[in-house]
Each structure stands twice: as C-alpha cells, then as structure tokens.
GROMACS .gro file of C-alpha atoms in nm:
model
  497
    1MET     CA    1   1.145  -4.382  -3.762
    2ASN     CA    2   1.481  -4.222  -3.705
    3ARG     CA    3   1.363  -3.920  -3.899
    4ARG     CA    4   1.058  -3.893  -3.675
    5ARG     CA    5   1.266  -3.920  -3.355
    6ALA     CA    6   1.501  -3.647  -3.480
    7HIS     CA    7   1.201  -3.429  -3.557
    8GLU     CA    8   1.055  -3.486  -3.207
    9GLU     CA    9   1.390  -3.406  -3.045
   10GLU     CA   10   1.411  -3.087  -3.248
   11ASP     CA   11   1.061  -2.991  -3.131
   12GLY     CA   12   1.162  -3.054  -2.772
   13TYR     CA   13   1.472  -2.840  -2.812
   14GLU     CA   14   1.270  -2.557  -2.965
   15ARG     CA   15   1.009  -2.586  -2.690
   16LEU     CA   16   1.279  -2.563  -2.419
   17HIS     CA   17   1.444  -2.269  -2.598
   18ARG     CA   18   1.111  -2.084  -2.625
   19LYS     CA   19   1.039  -2.147  -2.257
   20ARG     CA   20   1.380  -2.016  -2.152
   21ARG     CA   21   1.337  -1.710  -2.371
   22ARG     CA   22   0.991  -1.645  -2.222
   23VAL     CA   23   1.125  -1.677  -1.864
   24SER     CA   24   1.413  -1.444  -1.952
   25GLU     CA   25   1.177  -1.188  -2.105
   26ASN     CA   26   0.946  -1.205  -1.801
   27GLN     CA   27   1.243  -1.151  -1.568
   28GLU     CA   28   1.349  -0.845  -1.767
   29ILE     CA   29   0.998  -0.699  -1.748
   30GLU     CA   30   0.981  -0.769  -1.371
   31ASP     CA   31   1.316  -0.600  -1.316
   32ARG     CA   32   1.207  -0.300  -1.522
   33LEU     CA   33   0.881  -0.267  -1.326
   34GLU     CA   34   1.068  -0.292  -0.996
   35SER     CA   35   1.314  -0.023  -1.106
   36LEU     CA   36   1.032   0.209  -1.218
   37ILE     CA   37   0.844   0.170  -0.888
   38LEU     CA   38   1.158   0.215  -0.677
   39ARG     CA   39   1.266   0.531  -0.858
   40VAL     CA   40   0.933   0.712  -0.880
   41GLY     CA   41   0.957   1.041  -0.692
   42GLU     CA   42   1.329   1.087  -0.756
   43LYS     CA   43   1.458   1.394  -0.941
   44SER     CA   44   1.341   1.385  -1.302
   45SER     CA   45   1.298   1.614  -1.602
   46SER     CA   46   0.924   1.537  -1.589
   47SER     CA   47   0.687   1.638  -1.310
   48LEU     CA   48   0.595   1.390  -1.037
   49GLU     CA   49   0.231   1.399  -1.151
   50SER     CA   50   0.315   1.298  -1.509
   51ASN     CA   51   0.554   1.026  -1.382
   52LEU     CA   52   0.282   0.881  -1.156
   53GLU     CA   53   0.025   0.892  -1.436
   54GLY     CA   54   0.262   0.717  -1.677
   55LEU     CA   55   0.366   0.454  -1.422
   56ALA     CA   56   0.003   0.380  -1.332
   57SER     CA   57  -0.071   0.312  -1.700
   58VAL     CA   58   0.236   0.086  -1.734
   59LEU     CA   59   0.145  -0.114  -1.422
   60GLU     CA   60  -0.220  -0.148  -1.522
   61ALA     CA   61  -0.115  -0.297  -1.856
   62ASP     CA   62   0.101  -0.557  -1.679
   63LEU     CA   63  -0.143  -0.642  -1.397
   64SER     CA   64  -0.271  -0.959  -1.561
   65THR     CA   65   0.081  -1.110  -1.576
   66PHE     CA   66   0.267  -0.954  -1.283
   67ARG     CA   67  -0.009  -0.885  -1.030
   68VAL     CA   68   0.160  -1.059  -0.732
   69LYS     CA   69   0.496  -0.899  -0.808
   70ILE     CA   70   0.341  -0.549  -0.826
   71LEU     CA   71   0.153  -0.603  -0.498
   72ARG     CA   72   0.472  -0.709  -0.323
   73ILE     CA   73   0.694  -0.432  -0.459
   74LEU     CA   74   0.446  -0.154  -0.380
   75THR     CA   75   0.403  -0.278  -0.023
   76GLU     CA   76   0.776  -0.324   0.039
   77CYS     CA   77   0.853   0.023  -0.100
   78ALA     CA   78   0.593   0.185   0.126
   79ILE     CA   79   0.747   0.015   0.433
   80ARG     CA   80   1.117   0.054   0.348
   81MET     CA   81   1.086   0.411   0.218
   82PRO     CA   82   0.823   0.562   0.451
   83GLU     CA   83   0.918   0.915   0.342
   84LYS     CA   84   0.765   0.829  -0.002
   85CYS     CA   85   0.446   0.689   0.151
   86THR     CA   86   0.217   0.950  -0.010
   87ILE     CA   87   0.369   0.887  -0.355
   88TYR     CA   88   0.296   0.514  -0.340
   89ALA     CA   89  -0.049   0.576  -0.192
   90THR     CA   90  -0.126   0.802  -0.490
   91LEU     CA   91  -0.004   0.530  -0.727
   92VAL     CA   92  -0.233   0.274  -0.561
   93GLY     CA   93  -0.518   0.528  -0.578
   94LEU     CA   94  -0.470   0.572  -0.954
   95LEU     CA   95  -0.459   0.195  -1.006
   96ASN     CA   96  -0.774   0.153  -0.795
   97ALA     CA   97  -0.952   0.413  -1.009
   98LYS     CA   98  -0.859   0.213  -1.321
   99ASN     CA   99  -0.908  -0.137  -1.175
  100TYR     CA  100  -1.133  -0.175  -0.869
  101ASN     CA  101  -1.046  -0.545  -0.823
  102PHE     CA  102  -0.676  -0.467  -0.798
  103GLY     CA  103  -0.753  -0.204  -0.533
  104GLY     CA  104  -0.932  -0.469  -0.327
  105GLU     CA  105  -0.646  -0.714  -0.368
  106PHE     CA  106  -0.398  -0.449  -0.260
  107VAL     CA  107  -0.598  -0.371   0.055
  108ASP     CA  108  -0.604  -0.743   0.142
  109TYR     CA  109  -0.229  -0.770   0.080
  110ILE     CA  110  -0.132  -0.466   0.293
  111VAL     CA  111  -0.361  -0.585   0.576
  112LYS     CA  112  -0.202  -0.930   0.564
  113THR     CA  113   0.146  -0.769   0.577
  114PHE     CA  114   0.038  -0.550   0.870
  115LYS     CA  115  -0.085  -0.854   1.065
  116GLU     CA  116   0.236  -1.048   0.993
  117ASN     CA  117   0.453  -0.759   1.113
  118LEU     CA  118   0.252  -0.735   1.435
  119LYS     CA  119   0.277  -1.111   1.488
  120THR     CA  120   0.655  -1.122   1.430
  121GLY     CA  121   0.728  -0.810   1.636
  122LYS     CA  122   0.848  -0.593   1.347
  123TRP     CA  123   0.711  -0.281   1.512
  124ASN     CA  124   0.854  -0.016   1.281
  125ALA     CA  125   0.737  -0.203   0.971
  126ALA     CA  126   0.391  -0.243   1.131
  127ARG     CA  127   0.376   0.131   1.202
  128TYR     CA  128   0.468   0.219   0.843
  129CYS     CA  129   0.203  -0.028   0.721
  130LEU     CA  130  -0.053   0.152   0.935
  131ARG     CA  131   0.060   0.489   0.797
  132PHE     CA  132   0.021   0.360   0.442
  133ILE     CA  133  -0.324   0.216   0.515
  134ALA     CA  134  -0.424   0.556   0.657
  135ASP     CA  135  -0.292   0.741   0.352
  136LEU     CA  136  -0.509   0.523   0.130
  137VAL     CA  137  -0.808   0.708   0.282
  138ASN     CA  138  -0.670   1.033   0.133
  139CYS     CA  139  -0.657   0.862  -0.208
  140HIS     CA  140  -1.020   0.738  -0.186
  141VAL     CA  141  -0.911   0.375  -0.180
  142LEU     CA  142  -1.043   0.316   0.175
  143ALA     CA  143  -1.346   0.455   0.354
  144ALA     CA  144  -1.266   0.689   0.647
  145SER     CA  145  -1.506   0.504   0.880
  146SER     CA  146  -1.324   0.178   0.810
  147LEU     CA  147  -0.988   0.328   0.912
  148LEU     CA  148  -1.134   0.480   1.230
  149THR     CA  149  -1.265   0.138   1.331
  150LEU     CA  150  -0.911   0.000   1.295
  151LEU     CA  151  -0.759   0.289   1.496
  152GLU     CA  152  -1.017   0.236   1.773
  153THR     CA  153  -0.930  -0.135   1.782
  154LEU     CA  154  -0.560  -0.051   1.822
  155VAL     CA  155  -0.628   0.203   2.098
  156ASP     CA  156  -0.839  -0.059   2.277
  157CYS     CA  157  -0.519  -0.267   2.305
  158ALA     CA  158  -0.386   0.010   2.530
  159ASN     CA  159  -0.647  -0.084   2.790
  160GLU     CA  160  -0.557  -0.454   2.809
  161ASP     CA  161  -0.482  -0.590   3.155
  162GLY     CA  162  -0.183  -0.802   3.245
  163VAL     CA  163   0.040  -0.685   2.959
  164PRO     CA  164   0.361  -0.475   2.973
  165GLN     CA  165   0.317  -0.099   2.952
  166VAL     CA  166   0.556  -0.086   2.654
  167ARG     CA  167   0.301  -0.286   2.452
  168ARG     CA  168   0.017  -0.047   2.542
  169ASP     CA  169   0.242   0.252   2.471
  170TRP     CA  170   0.332   0.124   2.124
  171PHE     CA  171  -0.028   0.096   2.008
  172VAL     CA  172  -0.106   0.451   2.121
  173PHE     CA  173   0.216   0.581   1.965
  174ALA     CA  174   0.139   0.406   1.634
  175VAL     CA  175  -0.205   0.569   1.618
  176LEU     CA  176  -0.082   0.917   1.716
  177ALA     CA  177   0.209   0.899   1.470
  178THR     CA  178  -0.038   0.813   1.190
  179LEU     CA  179  -0.275   1.106   1.249
  180PRO     CA  180  -0.063   1.379   1.081
  181TRP     CA  181  -0.116   1.200   0.748
  182VAL     CA  182  -0.489   1.147   0.771
  183GLY     CA  183  -0.615   1.375   1.049
  184ARG     CA  184  -0.754   1.638   0.812
  185GLU     CA  185  -0.956   1.382   0.615
  186LEU     CA  186  -1.097   1.223   0.932
  187TYR     CA  187  -1.176   1.567   1.077
  188GLU     CA  188  -1.376   1.664   0.768
  189LYS     CA  189  -1.566   1.337   0.734
  190LYS     CA  190  -1.590   1.181   1.081
  191GLU     CA  191  -1.523   1.461   1.330
  192SER     CA  192  -1.720   1.320   1.626
  193GLN     CA  193  -1.569   0.973   1.588
  194LEU     CA  194  -1.218   1.126   1.570
  195ASP     CA  195  -1.286   1.335   1.883
  196HIS     CA  196  -1.395   1.021   2.068
  197LEU     CA  197  -1.073   0.845   1.967
  198LEU     CA  198  -0.862   1.139   2.097
  199VAL     CA  199  -1.051   1.146   2.428
  200THR     CA  200  -0.980   0.774   2.476
  201ILE     CA  201  -0.609   0.837   2.411
  202GLU     CA  202  -0.602   1.132   2.652
  203VAL     CA  203  -0.759   0.923   2.929
  204PHE     CA  204  -0.491   0.658   2.876
  205LEU     CA  205  -0.206   0.910   2.880
  206ASN     CA  206  -0.332   1.075   3.200
  207LYS     CA  207  -0.329   0.751   3.399
  208ARG     CA  208  -0.013   0.607   3.242
  209SER     CA  209   0.288   0.544   3.466
  210LYS     CA  210   0.606   0.741   3.387
  211LYS     CA  211   0.845   0.593   3.642
  212HIS     CA  212   1.105   0.545   3.367
  213TRP     CA  213   1.116   0.915   3.278
  214PRO     CA  214   1.380   1.040   3.529
  215ALA     CA  215   1.617   0.753   3.443
  216LEU     CA  216   1.611   0.836   3.070
  217LYS     CA  217   1.683   1.209   3.099
  218VAL     CA  218   2.011   1.337   2.957
  219TRP     CA  219   2.010   1.626   3.207
  220SER     CA  220   1.877   1.626   3.562
  221ALA     CA  221   1.756   1.988   3.517
  222ASP     CA  222   1.467   2.087   3.291
  223SER     CA  223   1.613   2.426   3.205
  224PRO     CA  224   1.642   2.564   2.940
  225HIS     CA  225   1.459   2.279   2.760
  226LEU     CA  226   1.200   2.054   2.920
  227GLN     CA  227   1.293   1.691   2.855
  228GLU     CA  228   0.959   1.544   2.765
  229GLU     CA  229   0.866   1.179   2.764
  230TYR     CA  230   0.815   1.076   2.401
  231LEU     CA  231   0.441   1.002   2.418
  232ASP     CA  232   0.367   1.322   2.610
  233CYS     CA  233   0.561   1.523   2.353
  234LEU     CA  234   0.382   1.362   2.058
  235TRP     CA  235   0.046   1.416   2.227
  236ALA     CA  236   0.127   1.789   2.271
  237GLN     CA  237   0.223   1.805   1.902
  238ILE     CA  238  -0.102   1.635   1.795
  239LYS     CA  239  -0.306   1.875   2.012
  240LYS     CA  240  -0.129   2.170   1.845
  241LEU     CA  241  -0.201   2.015   1.503
  242ARG     CA  242  -0.566   1.981   1.600
  243GLN     CA  243  -0.579   2.350   1.698
  244ASP     CA  244  -0.440   2.430   1.352
  245ASN     CA  245  -0.729   2.239   1.190
  246TRP     CA  246  -0.501   1.945   1.109
  247SER     CA  247  -0.299   2.141   0.852
  248GLU     CA  248   0.079   2.087   0.841
  249LYS     CA  249   0.353   2.203   0.604
  250HIS     CA  250   0.586   1.907   0.575
  251ILE     CA  251   0.404   1.611   0.416
  252PRO     CA  252   0.395   1.615   0.033
  253ARG     CA  253   0.049   1.524  -0.095
  254PRO     CA  254   0.072   1.441  -0.468
  255TYR     CA  255  -0.278   1.291  -0.469
  256LEU     CA  256  -0.431   1.642  -0.448
  257ALA     CA  257  -0.338   1.690  -0.817
  258PHE     CA  258  -0.551   1.383  -0.906
  259ASP     CA  259  -0.851   1.463  -0.688
  260SER     CA  260  -1.095   1.472  -0.981
  261ILE     CA  261  -0.989   1.116  -1.084
  262LEU     CA  262  -0.956   0.966  -0.735
  263CYS     CA  263  -1.284   1.100  -0.593
  264GLU     CA  264  -1.482   0.904  -0.854
  265ALA     CA  265  -1.323   0.571  -0.758
  266LEU     CA  266  -1.515   0.315  -0.553
  267GLN     CA  267  -1.385   0.274  -0.198
  268HIS     CA  268  -1.305  -0.045  -0.011
  269THR     CA  269  -1.352  -0.134   0.355
  270LEU     CA  270  -1.094  -0.297   0.578
  271PRO     CA  271  -1.159  -0.646   0.710
  272THR     CA  272  -1.171  -0.693   1.085
  273ILE     CA  273  -0.817  -0.671   1.221
  274GLN     CA  274  -0.750  -0.807   1.567
  275PRO     CA  275  -0.390  -0.758   1.690
  276PRO     CA  276  -0.226  -1.077   1.816
  277PRO     CA  277  -0.225  -1.125   2.196
  278HIS     CA  278   0.086  -1.061   2.403
  279ASN     CA  279   0.333  -1.346   2.451
  280ASP     CA  280   0.595  -1.350   2.725
  281GLY     CA  281   0.870  -1.374   2.462
  282ASP     CA  282   0.762  -1.055   2.282
  283THR     CA  283   0.991  -0.753   2.292
  284TYR     CA  284   0.863  -0.401   2.228
  285PRO     CA  285   1.027  -0.064   2.150
  286MET     CA  286   1.155   0.097   2.470
  287PRO     CA  287   1.033   0.438   2.592
  288ARG     CA  288   1.260   0.738   2.549
  289VAL     CA  289   1.291   1.105   2.630
  290ILE     CA  290   1.287   1.362   2.348
  291PHE     CA  291   1.629   1.528   2.330
  292ARG     CA  292   1.627   1.903   2.278
  293MET     CA  293   1.941   2.114   2.234
  294PHE     CA  294   1.842   2.408   2.012
  295ASP     CA  295   1.553   2.651   1.986
  296TYR     CA  296   1.489   2.923   1.730
  297THR     CA  297   1.716   3.174   1.910
  298ASP     CA  298   2.016   2.946   1.847
  299CYS     CA  299   1.963   2.966   1.468
  300PRO     CA  300   2.012   3.335   1.390
  301ASP     CA  301   2.027   3.317   1.011
  302GLY     CA  302   1.806   3.149   0.755
  303PRO     CA  303   1.478   2.959   0.811
  304VAL     CA  304   1.320   2.942   1.156
  305LEU     CA  305   1.349   2.620   1.357
  306PRO     CA  306   0.997   2.477   1.410
  307GLY     CA  307   0.872   2.492   1.770
  308ALA     CA  308   0.916   2.194   2.004
  309HIS     CA  309   0.540   2.123   1.995
  310SER     CA  310   0.485   2.176   1.623
  311ILE     CA  311   0.408   1.860   1.429
  312GLU     CA  312   0.674   1.963   1.175
  313ARG     CA  313   0.943   1.907   1.440
  314PHE     CA  314   0.821   1.549   1.490
  315LEU     CA  315   0.802   1.480   1.116
  316ILE     CA  316   1.148   1.626   1.044
  317GLU     CA  317   1.314   1.437   1.330
  318GLU     CA  318   1.148   1.107   1.239
  319HIS     CA  319   1.260   1.146   0.877
  320LEU     CA  320   1.621   1.217   0.983
  321HIS     CA  321   1.621   0.919   1.223
  322ASN     CA  322   1.498   0.700   0.934
  323ILE     CA  323   1.784   0.818   0.711
  324ILE     CA  324   2.037   0.727   0.983
  325GLU     CA  325   1.873   0.386   1.025
  326ALA     CA  326   1.883   0.318   0.651
  327TYR     CA  327   2.242   0.434   0.586
  328HIS     CA  328   2.429   0.406   0.919
  329LEU     CA  329   2.659   0.131   0.786
  330GLU     CA  330   2.799   0.366   0.518
  331ARG     CA  331   2.902   0.697   0.674
  332LYS     CA  332   2.968   0.887   0.348
  333GLU     CA  333   2.631   0.792   0.198
  334CYS     CA  334   2.456   0.864   0.529
  335ALA     CA  335   2.604   1.216   0.547
  336ALA     CA  336   2.514   1.282   0.182
  337GLN     CA  337   2.154   1.164   0.234
  338LEU     CA  338   2.114   1.379   0.547
  339LEU     CA  339   2.232   1.688   0.360
  340CYS     CA  340   1.998   1.606   0.068
  341PHE     CA  341   1.696   1.631   0.298
  342PRO     CA  342   1.405   1.726   0.067
  343TYR     CA  343   1.279   2.022   0.275
  344LYS     CA  344   1.616   2.178   0.359
  345SER     CA  345   1.513   2.519   0.224
  346LYS     CA  346   1.234   2.543   0.485
  347ILE     CA  347   1.437   2.454   0.797
  348PRO     CA  348   1.782   2.517   0.950
  349LEU     CA  349   1.894   2.172   0.834
  350GLU     CA  350   2.241   2.161   0.997
  351TYR     CA  351   2.091   2.236   1.341
  352CYS     CA  352   1.824   1.967   1.297
  353ILE     CA  353   2.082   1.707   1.187
  354VAL     CA  354   2.321   1.780   1.476
  355GLU     CA  355   2.037   1.764   1.730
  356VAL     CA  356   1.912   1.431   1.593
  357ILE     CA  357   2.261   1.275   1.588
  358PHE     CA  358   2.328   1.378   1.949
  359ALA     CA  359   1.981   1.249   2.043
  360GLU     CA  360   2.087   0.909   1.908
  361LEU     CA  361   2.430   0.925   2.074
  362PHE     CA  362   2.285   1.018   2.415
  363ASN     CA  363   1.992   0.778   2.400
  364LEU     CA  364   1.958   0.591   2.730
  365PRO     CA  365   2.027   0.326   2.839
  366ARG     CA  366   2.234   0.279   2.520
  367PRO     CA  367   2.251   0.424   2.168
  368ARG     CA  368   2.109   0.229   1.873
  369TYR     CA  369   2.450   0.190   1.706
  370LEU     CA  370   2.818   0.204   1.801
  371GLU     CA  371   2.927   0.543   1.935
  372ILE     CA  372   3.192   0.575   1.666
  373CYS     CA  373   2.917   0.551   1.402
  374TYR     CA  374   2.781   0.892   1.502
  375GLY     CA  375   3.129   1.043   1.530
  376SER     CA  376   3.222   0.926   1.181
  377ILE     CA  377   2.896   1.061   1.032
  378LEU     CA  378   2.959   1.402   1.192
  379ILE     CA  379   3.312   1.408   1.044
  380GLU     CA  380   3.173   1.335   0.697
  381LEU     CA  381   2.911   1.608   0.742
  382CYS     CA  382   3.187   1.859   0.824
  383LYS     CA  383   3.376   1.756   0.511
  384LEU     CA  384   3.070   1.781   0.286
  385GLN     CA  385   2.946   2.110   0.433
  386PRO     CA  386   3.263   2.291   0.552
  387SER     CA  387   3.105   2.637   0.538
  388THR     CA  388   2.834   2.571   0.801
  389MET     CA  389   2.853   2.231   0.971
  390PRO     CA  390   3.176   2.285   1.175
  391GLN     CA  391   3.034   2.610   1.317
  392VAL     CA  392   2.704   2.447   1.414
  393LEU     CA  393   2.893   2.156   1.571
  394ALA     CA  394   3.117   2.397   1.766
  395GLN     CA  395   2.805   2.579   1.888
  396ALA     CA  396   2.651   2.247   1.995
  397THR     CA  397   2.973   2.153   2.181
  398GLU     CA  398   2.965   2.486   2.370
  399ILE     CA  399   2.599   2.433   2.462
  400LEU     CA  400   2.672   2.080   2.588
  401PHE     CA  401   2.975   2.202   2.784
  402MET     CA  402   2.777   2.484   2.948
  403ARG     CA  403   2.510   2.233   3.061
  404ILE     CA  404   2.750   1.955   3.157
  405ASP     CA  405   2.699   2.013   3.532
  406THR     CA  406   2.365   1.829   3.521
  407MET     CA  407   2.446   1.574   3.249
  408ASN     CA  408   2.385   1.204   3.305
  409ILE     CA  409   2.718   1.031   3.375
  410ALA     CA  410   2.678   0.780   3.087
  411CYS     CA  411   2.615   1.068   2.844
  412PHE     CA  412   2.914   1.254   2.995
  413ASP     CA  413   3.139   0.960   2.903
  414ARG     CA  414   2.996   0.942   2.551
  415LEU     CA  415   3.056   1.315   2.505
  416VAL     CA  416   3.420   1.274   2.616
  417ASN     CA  417   3.470   0.986   2.370
  418TRP     CA  418   3.305   1.172   2.081
  419PHE     CA  419   3.482   1.506   2.137
  420SER     CA  420   3.831   1.355   2.168
  421TYR     CA  421   3.773   1.142   1.855
  422HIS     CA  422   3.641   1.445   1.665
  423LEU     CA  423   3.942   1.659   1.766
  424SER     CA  424   4.181   1.387   1.652
  425ASN     CA  425   4.036   1.415   1.301
  426PHE     CA  426   4.069   1.794   1.287
  427GLN     CA  427   4.430   1.846   1.404
  428TYR     CA  428   4.316   1.901   1.768
  429ARG     CA  429   4.211   2.256   1.689
  430TRP     CA  430   3.981   2.404   1.950
  431SER     CA  431   3.939   2.740   2.123
  432TRP     CA  432   4.067   2.610   2.459
  433GLU     CA  433   4.112   2.970   2.583
  434ASP     CA  434   3.732   3.003   2.611
  435TRP     CA  435   3.740   2.739   2.885
  436GLU     CA  436   4.025   2.892   3.089
  437GLY     CA  437   3.782   2.996   3.363
  438CYS     CA  438   3.742   2.629   3.455
  439ALA     CA  439   4.088   2.638   3.613
  440GLN     CA  440   3.935   2.832   3.904
  441LEU     CA  441   3.678   2.561   3.974
  442ASP     CA  442   3.711   2.261   4.202
  443PRO     CA  443   3.913   1.994   4.013
  444GLU     CA  444   3.627   1.746   4.060
  445HIS     CA  445   3.369   1.985   3.912
  446PRO     CA  446   3.222   1.837   3.590
  447LYS     CA  447   3.373   2.105   3.363
  448PRO     CA  448   3.741   2.068   3.459
  449ARG     CA  449   3.688   1.694   3.485
  450PHE     CA  450   3.557   1.694   3.127
  451ILE     CA  451   3.864   1.883   3.002
  452ARG     CA  452   4.096   1.646   3.189
  453GLU     CA  453   3.927   1.335   3.050
  454VAL     CA  454   3.918   1.472   2.695
  455LEU     CA  455   4.293   1.547   2.708
  456GLY     CA  456   4.353   1.198   2.847
  457LYS     CA  457   4.160   1.041   2.557
  458CYS     CA  458   4.341   1.266   2.308
  459LEU     CA  459   4.673   1.139   2.446
  460ARG     CA  460   4.569   0.784   2.348
  461LEU     CA  461   4.498   0.907   1.996
  462SER     CA  462   4.817   1.115   1.965
  463TYR     CA  463   5.137   1.172   2.169
  464HIS     CA  464   5.222   1.369   2.483
  465GLN     CA  465   5.413   1.659   2.328
  466ARG     CA  466   5.130   1.727   2.082
  467ILE     CA  467   4.872   1.744   2.362
  468LYS     CA  468   5.103   1.964   2.572
  469ASP     CA  469   5.163   2.207   2.283
  470MET     CA  470   4.793   2.250   2.199
  471THR     CA  471   4.686   2.318   2.560
  472PRO     CA  472   4.709   2.680   2.689
  473GLU     CA  473   4.926   2.745   2.995
  474SER     CA  474   4.619   2.815   3.210
  475LEU     CA  475   4.496   2.459   3.154
  476ALA     CA  476   4.838   2.291   3.173
  477ALA     CA  477   4.742   2.127   3.504
  478TYR     CA  478   4.489   1.913   3.315
  479VAL     CA  479   4.743   1.769   3.071
  480PRO     CA  480   4.806   1.404   3.165
  481LEU     CA  481   5.151   1.304   3.286
  482LYS     CA  482   5.391   1.196   3.020
  483PRO     CA  483   5.380   0.816   2.993
  484GLU     CA  484   5.724   0.686   3.081
  485PRO     CA  485   5.846   0.325   3.088
  486ILE     CA  486   5.940   0.191   3.429
  487TYR     CA  487   6.250  -0.032   3.439
  488LYS     CA  488   6.216  -0.198   3.773
  489TYR     CA  489   6.571  -0.336   3.762
  490ALA     CA  490   6.715   0.014   3.718
  491MET     CA  491   6.531   0.147   4.024
  492GLU     CA  492   6.698   0.210   4.357
  493GLY     CA  493   6.721  -0.109   4.555
  494ALA     CA  494   6.682  -0.326   4.244
  495GLY     CA  495   6.990  -0.526   4.343
  496GLU     CA  496   6.810  -0.656   4.651
  497LEU     CA  497   6.538  -0.822   4.439
   0.00000   0.00000   0.00000
C-alpha cells in the first residue's frame, strides 16, 4: 500500500512537471511569434517579400494552438505602428489565402476592436483600425463594396442632428484620411459609388461652420502661406489625389508582389457596423489649423518639398506626428527616430521635421506636450545632425521673426521661451547684428519686444554680464537691468523706520 501511494505521488509529480514544461514551452513559442510579428519590416539581410512569406508559413503552422494570440498581436501592431499598416495587411492577406477561416476570424476581430475603440473614445486607434480594414481590400481579404458600405455609414454620422460638430468632423476626417490607402482600388472597382461618397462629403464640408478657424490661427495674416482649417486642407489634398487618378508616391505596398497569390483568395464581407450614439460625456479630437512655414523655395538643395495640397505632404506630416507621439517621453530616441524617417531620400527631411515640431509647439489653444519637450527634441536633432539641422533651425527662426508682427500672442510667448532655452544650450551664439534694424522701431513693436523678452529669459538662464557681453552695442537698450539686492536698512532715511 505504501509502495502504491509512493508510485501515485511520483506520477503526480511527473504530471505537474510535464504541465509546467508544456506551459513554459508554449510561453517561449508565444514570445517568439510576438517578436517575429513586431520586427517584420525592419532592416534585414532578406527582402521584405521573403520575410513576409516565411512569417506567414510560420504563423499558419501555429494557428491551431495560438490563434487568439496571433489575432491580438496582429491587430495591436496595426494600431500601434500605423506606418507598417500595409505590411501587416499583406501578412493577413497571405494567411487568408492559406486559411480562409482564419481570414474570417481576423475580420471579426478587427471589427470588434474598431467598435470598442469607437465606444471608449479612442479616436486615433479607431482611425488606424479603419485604415487597416481599408487596406485589407487591397489584399483581397475584404470586398470593395463591403468597405464602401462602411464608409457611407460613417459619413452618414456627419449628418446627425443634435450632436457636437467635433463628432461629425471626426467621422468625415477618418474617412478622408483612409482614402489614400484604398482610393485606387475603390476607383477601379466601384467608381460611381466612390463618387457618390465624395459628393456627400463635399456637401457636408460646404455647409460646415468654421467659427473656430480665426481663433486657431498662428498668424492673423494669410500671407505668404494660407492657414487652412484641417478638414479643408485634407479635402483639397484628396481632390488633388483624385485628379492624379489616386496614385501617390509615399505608401509602401508590399502586397503588389503577391498579387498572383492574393487575387485567388476568397473575400469576406464586413458585418453591419453601426457607430455608437453620442453621449454627453464623450470628448472628441479638437479642430486645428494646418501650420505652414516652408515652401519649395525655402529648400534650395536636395529633394523638392511636396506641395501644400499634395497628399504626400499629409502622409509625411502624419507619420512625423506619430513618431513624436510614440517617442516624446525619450528625447534622444525621438530625435533618432525622426532622422531615420524611411523616405528621407525623397524629401527635405530636416525642413519637414522642423515644420512639424513648430506646428506642435504652436498648436492652439495648447500644445499636446510640455513646451520643453519640443525644445529638448530640437536640441537632440542639432546634436545628431550638426551639418544641416542648426542651419535649417536658424532659417526657421528668421522666418518666424520676420512674420512675428502678426503672430498670435500665445505663440509669441512660446517662441520666446523656446528661443531663449535653445540659446542657453548653444552658448548664446546668435547673429544679433542681423536684427540691429529693430532698434529704430517703436519699443512696443513686436520685433524689439521679442528681443527684449528673449534677453530677459536668457538672464534667468545665465547671468547679467554674459547677456551684456553677447549683445551688440546697437541692441544694448534691450539688455535687462542688472539685478541688484536692495538693503532697505541701508537706504536713505532707513533710521526713521
């Protein structure tokens, strides 16, 4: 009997050991799959196409065991790394071609995630979900007619009564921002339905109120760059894209290499998606004005800056804003990621980065992050790219100074804070002589006032003699008075106190 009990205990021990080993092995496989999915599309000795093909085979082999995990990771990657949207869509397309049931499950999962993001007010995540759903049409996972039905449903939300305009604006923005990815496919397969959708959007935009527009402008004058309201600007960019037959030069489309495989796959249809109704507690993204500082004449050497109404300008700026959002808590990594922009050979990257950072800094009524965040990122950019970035930043400072007469007062203050902080990190070196003409202006004119306030801020970051030595004689009147202690008991008449 004792022998039997010992034998049973040994069996139990072995059973527990085997279970632990199995759990441990499963965890290792899950971690390996997650790592492979996360890193696909990064620099590799193999081509992206061969990496995608290999990864699709690996995932298909593990679908029976890790189906839920794979669904979750693919969806999270598409939302958190929207710049790799087309890579993950291609991966889903290859899996759908191998396993139709998995394709259907993935569509259900991404739709569920989209609905949850709408319900919880995660507007950016919802927009990236919509983009991913649209890109699945390019990979022959979804039928084009099914996507158009969804887009029409979302645009219909723009015509609801009794809801805030910011809600209606978001739905139109989400649809317009999705069209660069899938416009060509919809144009080729469902042209009349796409035209009807665009007419509906145009009618909405024409009757939409823009009372907020003047309050959000950085400058009160529209010269030399018109400060467009964000939806109007995107609509102009989409119209230009439409004139170009929906062809753009910025979005990578790896699925084109697999067209012969993907076009034979069976397609799915989306279930009916009805956005949740508005609740009084809901908050929506606020409207903004598109900040423009440079045009192609400001970038004399190298690639040409895309035009203000080219869709490439929208795609580049959105990508750079996403990098700042993802890495803003770590300035060194943020600067490195900005300078590693994947299409830097096609654009004047330094000009695009500086314009986007100042757009964030001058965003009204307040910037997304602390002002010092943008200043510290610009400093790191100058350190990483000392041959070009300081010159572009100096050019931007001159442009801002020349247009400071019409600058919004809140942006004026932010510019003073940034410039004085930036100078303090670069030994206060600046070509002050170029601004000597300001001494002839009224002291309350914005230009001399800017110089005076910058020198006052610099004094707080340094000491009086340093500020006095760096300022040319012609601008000496703007140097703040030397801070001196006041001993009230040493003053005349102190004995009478």
